[in-house]
Coordinates of C-alpha atoms and ligand atoms in Angstrom, one line a residue:
X10 CA 18.7 -32.5 -17.7
X11 CA 21.1 -30.6 -15.5
X12 CA 21.6 -30.5 -11.8
X13 CA 22.6 -27.7 -9.4
X14 CA 22.5 -27.2 -5.7
X15 CA 20.3 -24.1 -5.7
X16 CA 17.9 -23.2 -8.5
X17 CA 17.3 -19.5 -8.2
X18 CA 14.2 -18.1 -10.0
X19 CA 14.6 -14.4 -10.8
X20 CA 17.6 -12.1 -11.5
X21 CA 16.5 -9.2 -9.3
X22 CA 18.5 -8.0 -6.3
X23 CA 17.4 -10.9 -4.1
X24 CA 18.3 -13.7 -6.6
X25 CA 21.6 -12.2 -7.7
X26 CA 22.9 -11.3 -4.2
X27 CA 22.0 -14.9 -3.1
X28 CA 23.8 -16.4 -6.1
X29 CA 27.0 -14.4 -5.3
X30 CA 27.1 -15.2 -1.6
X31 CA 26.6 -18.9 -2.3
X32 CA 29.3 -19.0 -5.0
X33 CA 31.8 -17.2 -2.8
X34 CA 31.6 -20.2 -0.5
X35 CA 31.7 -22.8 -3.3
X36 CA 28.0 -23.6 -3.5
X37 CA 26.7 -23.7 -7.1
X38 CA 23.5 -22.3 -8.3
X39 CA 21.8 -21.5 -11.6
X40 CA 19.8 -18.3 -12.1
X41 CA 16.7 -18.4 -14.3
X42 CA 15.3 -15.0 -15.5
X43 CA 12.2 -14.5 -17.5
X44 CA 13.3 -11.2 -19.1
X45 CA 16.2 -10.5 -21.3
X46 CA 19.5 -9.1 -19.9
X47 CA 19.0 -5.7 -21.5
X48 CA 15.5 -5.4 -20.1
X49 CA 16.4 -6.0 -16.5
X50 CA 19.5 -3.8 -16.8
X51 CA 17.2 -0.9 -17.8
X52 CA 14.2 -1.4 -15.5
X53 CA 13.8 1.7 -13.4
X54 CA 12.8 1.1 -9.8
X55 CA 14.4 1.9 -6.4
X56 CA 17.5 4.0 -5.7
X57 CA 18.2 4.3 -2.0
X58 CA 20.5 1.8 -0.4
X59 CA 20.7 1.4 3.4
X60 CA 24.0 1.4 5.2
X61 CA 23.7 -2.3 5.9
X62 CA 23.0 -3.1 2.3
X63 CA 26.0 -1.3 1.1
X64 CA 28.2 -2.8 3.8
X65 CA 27.1 -6.3 2.7
X66 CA 27.8 -5.6 -1.0
X67 CA 31.2 -4.2 -0.1
X68 CA 32.1 -7.2 2.1
X69 CA 31.5 -9.5 -0.8
X70 CA 33.3 -7.4 -3.5
X71 CA 30.1 -6.3 -5.2
X72 CA 30.2 -2.6 -4.6
X73 CA 33.1 -1.2 -6.6
X74 CA 31.0 0.7 -9.1
X75 CA 28.4 1.7 -6.5
X76 CA 31.2 3.2 -4.4
X77 CA 32.6 5.1 -7.4
X78 CA 29.3 6.4 -8.7
X79 CA 26.8 6.3 -5.8
X80 CA 26.1 9.5 -3.8
X81 CA 26.5 9.3 -0.1
X82 CA 23.7 10.9 2.0
X83 CA 23.5 11.8 5.7
X84 CA 20.3 13.7 5.9
X85 CA 16.8 14.1 4.5
X86 CA 14.6 17.2 4.2
X87 CA 10.9 17.3 5.4
X88 CA 8.8 20.2 4.1
X89 CA 5.5 21.3 5.5
X90 CA 3.7 24.7 6.0
X91 CA 6.1 26.3 3.5
X92 CA 9.2 25.6 5.6
X93 CA 12.0 23.0 5.4
X94 CA 13.4 20.9 8.2
X95 CA 16.5 18.7 8.0
X96 CA 16.8 15.4 9.8
X97 CA 20.5 14.6 10.0
X98 CA 20.0 10.8 10.2
X99 CA 23.8 10.2 9.9
X100 CA 24.5 12.1 13.2
X101 CA 21.4 10.7 14.8
X102 CA 22.4 7.1 14.1
X103 CA 26.0 6.7 14.9
X104 CA 27.4 8.3 11.8
X105 CA 25.8 5.8 9.4
X106 CA 25.0 6.9 5.8
X107 CA 22.9 5.9 2.9
X108 CA 23.8 5.7 -0.8
X109 CA 21.7 6.8 -3.8
X110 CA 22.4 4.3 -6.6
X111 CA 19.8 3.3 -9.2
X112 CA 18.5 -0.3 -8.8
X113 CA 19.1 -1.0 -12.5
X114 CA 22.7 -0.1 -12.2
X115 CA 23.1 -2.4 -9.2
X116 CA 21.4 -5.2 -11.1
X117 CA 23.7 -4.6 -14.1
X118 CA 26.8 -4.7 -11.8
X119 CA 25.6 -7.9 -10.2
X120 CA 25.0 -9.6 -13.5
X121 CA 28.3 -8.5 -15.0
X122 CA 30.2 -9.8 -11.9
X123 CA 28.2 -13.0 -11.9
X124 CA 29.2 -13.7 -15.5
X125 CA 32.8 -12.7 -15.0
X126 CA 33.0 -15.0 -12.0
X127 CA 31.8 -17.9 -14.1
X128 CA 28.2 -18.0 -12.8
X129 CA 25.4 -19.5 -14.8
X130 CA 22.4 -17.5 -15.7
X131 CA 19.6 -18.2 -18.3
X132 CA 17.8 -15.1 -19.6
X133 CA 14.5 -15.3 -21.5
X134 CA 13.6 -18.4 -19.5
X135 CA 9.8 -18.7 -20.3
X136 CA 7.1 -20.7 -18.6
X137 CA 9.1 -21.5 -15.5
X138 CA 7.3 -24.1 -13.3
X139 CA 8.3 -25.7 -10.0
X140 CA 7.8 -29.4 -9.2
X141 CA 8.5 -31.7 -6.3
X142 CA 9.8 -29.1 -3.9
X143 CA 8.0 -30.9 -1.0
X144 CA 10.3 -33.8 -1.7
X145 CA 14.1 -34.4 -1.8
X146 CA 14.8 -33.4 -5.3
X147 CA 12.9 -30.4 -6.7
X148 CA 12.8 -29.8 -10.5
X149 CA 12.4 -26.6 -12.4
X150 CA 11.0 -26.8 -15.9
X151 CA 11.2 -23.9 -18.4
X152 CA 11.3 -23.1 -22.1
X153 CA 14.2 -21.4 -23.8
X154 CA 14.3 -20.6 -27.5
X155 CA 11.3 -22.9 -27.9
X156 CA 12.8 -25.9 -26.2
X157 CA 11.8 -27.4 -22.9
X158 CA 14.6 -27.5 -20.3
X159 CA 14.7 -29.3 -16.9
X160 CA 16.9 -28.4 -14.0
X161 CA 17.0 -30.5 -10.9
X162 CA 18.3 -29.0 -7.7
X163 CA 18.5 -29.6 -3.9
X164 CA 16.8 -26.3 -3.1
X165 CA 14.8 -23.7 -4.9
X166 CA 15.0 -20.0 -4.1
X167 CA 11.9 -18.1 -5.3
X168 CA 13.3 -14.7 -5.9
X169 CA 10.9 -13.8 -8.8
X170 CA 9.2 -10.8 -7.3
X171 CA 5.5 -10.1 -6.6
X172 CA 4.3 -11.3 -10.0
X173 CA 6.5 -14.4 -10.2
X174 CA 5.5 -18.1 -10.2
X175 CA 7.1 -19.3 -7.0
X176 CA 4.6 -18.1 -4.4
X177 CA 1.7 -19.3 -6.4
X178 CA 3.2 -22.8 -6.7
X179 CA 2.8 -23.3 -2.9
X180 CA -0.5 -25.1 -2.1
X181 CA -3.3 -22.8 -1.1
X182 CA -3.9 -23.1 2.6
X183 CA -0.2 -23.5 3.4
X184 CA 0.4 -19.8 3.4
X185 CA -1.2 -17.1 5.5
X186 CA -1.6 -13.9 3.4
X187 CA -1.7 -10.4 4.8
X188 CA -2.7 -7.8 2.2
X189 CA -3.7 -4.3 2.8
X190 CA -4.1 -1.6 0.2
X191 CA -3.3 2.0 1.4
X192 CA -5.6 4.8 0.3
X193 CA -2.7 6.5 -1.5
X194 CA -0.9 6.1 -4.9
X195 CA 2.1 7.8 -6.4
X196 CA 2.6 9.3 -9.9
X197 CA 6.2 8.4 -10.4
X198 CA 8.1 10.7 -12.8
X199 CA 11.6 10.3 -14.2
X200 CA 12.8 13.6 -15.7
X201 CA 15.9 14.7 -17.7
X202 CA 16.9 17.5 -15.3
X203 CA 19.6 18.1 -12.8
X204 CA 18.4 17.8 -9.2
X205 CA 17.2 21.0 -7.4
X206 CA 18.4 19.7 -4.1
X207 CA 21.3 17.9 -2.5
X208 CA 19.2 15.7 -0.3
X209 CA 16.0 13.8 -0.8
X210 CA 12.9 15.9 0.0
X211 CA 9.6 14.7 1.4
X212 CA 6.9 17.4 1.2
X213 CA 3.6 17.2 3.1
X214 CA 1.1 19.6 1.5
X215 CA -2.6 20.1 1.6
X216 CA -2.8 19.1 -2.1
X217 CA -0.9 15.9 -1.3
X218 CA 2.6 14.5 -0.8
X219 CA 5.4 15.4 -3.2
X220 CA 8.8 13.8 -3.2
X221 CA 12.0 15.0 -4.9
X222 CA 14.3 11.9 -5.1
X223 CA 17.8 11.7 -6.6
X224 CA 19.3 9.6 -9.4
X225 CA 22.2 11.4 -11.1
X226 CA 23.5 14.9 -12.0
X227 CA 21.3 14.8 -15.2
X228 CA 18.2 12.7 -14.2
X229 CA 15.9 13.3 -11.2
X230 CA 13.0 11.2 -9.8
X231 CA 9.8 12.8 -8.5
X232 CA 6.6 11.5 -6.9
X233 CA 3.2 13.0 -6.5
X234 CA 0.4 11.7 -4.3
X235 CA -2.8 10.8 -6.2
X236 CA -5.8 8.6 -5.7
X237 CA -5.5 4.8 -6.2
X238 CA -6.6 3.8 -9.8
X239 CA -6.0 7.3 -11.1
X240 CA -5.0 6.8 -14.8
X241 CA -1.7 8.3 -15.9
X242 CA -3.6 10.0 -18.7
X243 CA -4.9 12.5 -16.2
X244 CA -1.3 13.6 -15.6
X245 CA -0.1 15.5 -18.6
X246 CA 3.5 16.9 -18.1
X247 CA 2.3 20.4 -17.5
X248 CA 0.1 19.3 -14.6
X249 CA 3.0 17.3 -13.1
X250 CA 5.3 20.4 -13.0
X251 CA 2.5 22.6 -11.7
X252 CA 1.8 20.2 -8.9
X253 CA 5.5 19.7 -8.1
X254 CA 6.1 23.5 -8.0
X255 CA 3.1 24.0 -5.8
X256 CA 3.6 21.2 -3.3
X257 CA 7.4 21.6 -3.0
X258 CA 7.2 25.4 -2.6
X259 CA 9.0 27.0 0.4
X260 CA 9.2 30.7 1.4
X261 CA 12.9 31.2 1.1
X262 CA 13.4 31.6 -2.6
X263 CA 14.2 27.9 -3.5
X264 CA 13.3 27.1 -7.1
X265 CA 12.5 23.7 -8.8
X266 CA 14.2 23.1 -12.1
X267 CA 12.1 21.6 -14.8
X268 CA 13.0 19.3 -17.7
X269 CA 11.6 16.8 -20.2
X270 CA 9.7 13.9 -18.6
X271 CA 11.3 10.6 -19.6
X272 CA 8.9 8.1 -17.9
X273 CA 5.8 8.4 -15.8
X274 CA 3.4 5.8 -14.2
X275 CA 1.0 5.4 -11.3
X276 CA 2.0 2.9 -8.6
X277 CA -0.4 1.9 -5.8
X278 CA 0.7 1.1 -2.3
X279 CA 0.2 -2.0 -0.4
X280 CA 1.5 -3.9 2.7
X281 CA 1.7 -7.5 1.7
X282 CA 3.3 -10.4 3.5
X283 CA 3.0 -14.2 3.3
X284 CA 3.8 -16.4 6.2
X285 CA 5.8 -18.6 6.3
X286 CA 8.3 -17.7 3.6
X287 CA 9.1 -21.3 2.9
X288 CA 7.4 -24.6 1.9
X289 CA 9.4 -27.8 1.8
X290 CA 12.6 -27.0 -0.2
X291 CA 11.3 -23.8 -1.7
X292 CA 12.3 -20.6 0.0
X293 CA 10.8 -17.2 -1.0
X294 CA 12.9 -14.1 -0.8
X295 CA 12.3 -10.4 -1.5
X296 CA 9.1 -9.2 -3.3
X297 CA 8.0 -12.8 -3.9
X298 CA 7.2 -12.9 -0.1
X299 CA 6.4 -9.3 0.8
X300 CA 5.7 -5.8 -0.6
X301 CA 6.0 -2.6 1.5
X302 CA 4.6 0.8 0.7
X303 CA 7.5 2.6 -1.2
X304 CA 7.5 5.6 1.2
X305 CA 10.5 4.5 3.2
X306 CA 12.4 3.1 0.1
X307 CA 12.8 -0.3 1.7
X308 CA 11.8 -2.9 -0.8
X309 CA 15.2 -3.4 -2.4
X310 CA 16.9 -3.4 1.0
X311 CA 14.5 -6.0 2.4
X312 CA 15.2 -8.2 -0.6
X313 CA 18.9 -8.1 0.0
X314 CA 18.4 -8.8 3.7
X315 CA 16.4 -11.9 2.9
X316 CA 19.1 -13.0 0.5
X317 CA 21.8 -12.7 3.2
X318 CA 19.8 -14.8 5.7
X319 CA 19.0 -17.4 3.1
X320 CA 22.6 -17.7 1.9
X321 CA 23.8 -18.2 5.5
X322 CA 21.1 -20.8 6.1
X323 CA 21.8 -22.7 2.9
X324 CA 25.6 -22.6 3.5
X325 CA 25.0 -24.1 7.0
X326 CA 23.0 -26.9 5.6
X327 CA 25.1 -27.7 2.5
X328 CA 28.6 -27.3 4.1
X329 CA 27.9 -28.4 7.7
X330 CA 24.7 -30.4 7.5
X331 CA 23.2 -28.0 9.9
X332 CA 19.5 -27.3 9.2
X333 CA 18.9 -24.8 12.0
X334 CA 19.3 -21.8 9.8
X335 CA 16.9 -23.1 7.2
X336 CA 14.4 -24.1 9.8
X337 CA 14.5 -20.6 11.2
X338 CA 14.7 -18.8 7.8
X339 CA 11.1 -17.6 7.7
X340 CA 11.0 -16.4 11.4
X341 CA 14.4 -14.7 11.1
X342 CA 13.3 -12.7 7.9
X343 CA 9.9 -11.9 9.2
X344 CA 11.2 -10.0 12.2
X345 CA 12.8 -7.4 9.8
X346 CA 9.9 -7.6 7.4
X347 CA 7.3 -6.6 10.0
X348 CA 9.5 -3.9 11.5
X349 CA 9.9 -2.4 8.0
X350 CA 6.1 -2.9 7.3
X351 CA 5.3 -0.9 10.4
X352 CA 7.8 1.9 9.6
X353 CA 6.7 2.2 6.0
X354 CA 3.1 2.3 6.9
X355 CA 3.8 4.9 9.7
X356 CA 5.8 7.1 7.4
X357 CA 3.1 6.8 4.7
X358 CA 0.4 8.1 7.1
X359 CA 2.8 10.8 8.3
X360 CA 3.5 12.5 4.9
X361 CA 0.5 11.9 2.7
X362 CA -2.6 14.0 2.7
X363 CA -5.1 12.0 4.7
X364 CA -8.1 11.4 2.3
X365 CA -11.4 13.1 3.1
X366 CA -13.1 9.6 3.3
X367 CA -10.9 8.6 6.3
X368 CA -12.9 8.5 9.5
X369 CA -12.2 11.6 11.6
X370 CA -10.0 13.0 8.8
X371 CA -9.7 16.4 10.3
X372 CA -8.8 15.1 13.8
X373 CA -6.2 12.8 12.2
X374 CA -4.7 15.7 10.1
X375 CA -4.1 17.7 13.3
X376 CA -2.4 14.8 15.0
X377 CA -0.4 14.2 11.9
X378 CA 0.8 17.8 12.0
X379 CA 1.7 17.4 15.7
X380 CA 3.7 14.3 14.8
X381 CA 5.6 16.1 12.0
X382 CA 6.5 19.0 14.4
X383 CA 7.6 16.6 17.1
X384 CA 9.8 14.7 14.6
X385 CA 11.5 17.9 13.6
X386 CA 11.9 19.3 17.1
X387 CA 12.9 16.3 19.2
X388 CA 16.3 14.6 18.9
X389 CA 14.7 11.4 20.4
X390 CA 12.0 11.3 17.8
X391 CA 14.6 12.1 15.1
X392 CA 16.9 9.3 16.3
X393 CA 14.0 6.8 16.2
X394 CA 13.2 7.9 12.6
X395 CA 16.9 7.7 11.7
X396 CA 17.5 4.1 12.8
X397 CA 14.5 2.9 10.9
X398 CA 15.2 5.0 7.8
X399 CA 18.9 4.1 7.6
X400 CA 18.0 0.5 8.5
X401 CA 18.1 -1.1 11.9
X402 CA 21.0 -3.4 12.2
X403 CA 20.2 -5.6 15.2
X404 CA 17.3 -7.5 13.8
Ligands
LIG26 P1 12.4 -8.1 -8.4 O1 13.4 -6.9 -8.5 O2 11.1 -7.9 -8.9 O3 13.1 -9.2 -9.3 C1 12.4 -10.4 -9.6 C2 12.9 -10.9 -10.9 O4 12.3 -12.1 -11.2 C3 11.9 -12.1 -12.6 N1 10.8 -13.0 -12.8 C4 10.9 -14.2 -13.3 N2 11.9 -15.0 -13.6 C5 11.7 -16.2 -14.1 N3 10.4 -16.8 -14.1 C6 9.4 -16.1 -13.8 N4 8.1 -16.6 -13.8 C7 9.5 -14.8 -13.3 N5 8.7 -13.8 -12.8 C8 9.5 -12.7 -12.5 C9 11.6 -10.6 -12.9 O5 11.7 -10.3 -14.3 C10 12.7 -10.0 -12.1 O6 13.9 -9.8 -12.8 O7 12.4 -8.7 -7.0 P2 13.5 -8.7 -5.7 O8 14.8 -9.2 -6.2 O9 12.8 -9.3 -4.6 O10 13.7 -7.1 -5.4 C11 12.7 -6.3 -4.9 C12 12.9 -4.9 -5.4 O11 13.0 -4.9 -6.8 C13 11.6 -4.1 -5.0 O12 11.3 -4.3 -3.7 C14 11.8 -2.6 -5.2 O13 12.2 -2.3 -6.5 C15 10.5 -2.0 -4.9 N6 10.4 -0.6 -5.3 C16 11.1 0.3 -4.6 N7 11.8 0.0 -3.5 C17 12.6 0.9 -2.9 O14 13.2 0.5 -1.9 N8 12.6 2.2 -3.3 C18 11.9 2.6 -4.4 O15 11.9 3.8 -4.7 C19 11.1 1.7 -5.1 N9 10.5 2.0 -6.3 C20 9.8 -0.3 -6.5 C21 9.8 1.1 -7.0 C22 9.1 -1.2 -7.3 C23 8.4 -0.9 -8.5 N10 7.6 -1.9 -9.1 C24 7.9 -3.3 -8.8 C25 6.4 -1.7 -9.8 C26 9.2 1.4 -8.2 C27 8.5 0.4 -8.9 C28 7.8 0.9 -10.2

């Protein structure tokens, strides 16, 4: 049986950032991850980092590779009615920028630095279960290479994502669950092709939303709106390119490059939050506590924001016996979580094709068009979009 101060379940962005921030101040933790190292270092997910996320990583010496390889962005393109409109969010929000850097590369950097700095991490930790976190000394049990292991700790950080064990370990009735499924889904496509744009494109089209996201000079990410529960088999590669060409088309001669599809899947969209994000000595962070629709590219950034709040709260408790940060942990995180939920939902309803089954669908489509035009024409509307998209800092 071993003991550590903070047992961290999950080596995603939330768990790894938390581990680093604690270690920098001398607080020990052990990270337990269900998957293998090579699996988590290759898992393709998010790619857009907010200004505040990058600043935090830089401040703690975690951003060297990200700075060298990430691409700095200061604007986004909206397309509708065959025309393009740029929103210069950098100018509109005090010169702040965003960075495109793949989540799996960030996770690989954080793991490499964690190991180099002497941190402890157990990959392939199976059957993780949490015990006694309503008492003084929680215990985490897991199996590794066929042998049962026990780790006692002072606090448990549940950073194990939406499908992890932490949230489900909390007694039913102790959490209030908010769960809403949006009537949109995305076909996500990773293709071996150079980008056809320098900035991210969100296209609103009568056939549905299309997005051209960026990854690298040789790989691009695309999204196409589809119906929830649509099987990926109904999206052969030829149909993907035809829909992307049609939905992204503009009238100024711009062309979309095509290339081999490397990966494709259908993701549904939900707004999910549990309150509070803590029970006894167990604290939930990141996707374990909330999921946002992917439209605003916020999930990863929210996970890092939770980790920062939790690290500060734990440091206050462990180093100065000050529990105020931990007592306020959930309320502090939820302020940002709900702001981001609202923005992600608003943006989802702004850029998707409103389904025919929506009450007053035609009326809503006309109001949606008015909103898009307002956003592109008004600096005040642009500034409001910019501060939410780049990430509000005073929350
Ligand atoms: P993660 O990244 O899911 O990490 C959780 C880790 O916990 C491990 N785990 C366990 N470990 C031990 N025992 C268990 N029982 C465990 N169960 C799970 C997992 O293997 C994993 O390593 O959560 P975290 O740290 O909270 O980070 C959240 C972000 O990963 C997430 O919000 C984003 O990736 C969401 N998301 C996107 N966000 C964006 O901002 N922009 C995007 O473009 C974007 N695309 C995506 C996404 C999420 C996707 N998923 C989850 C289906 C695309 C996809 C496909």
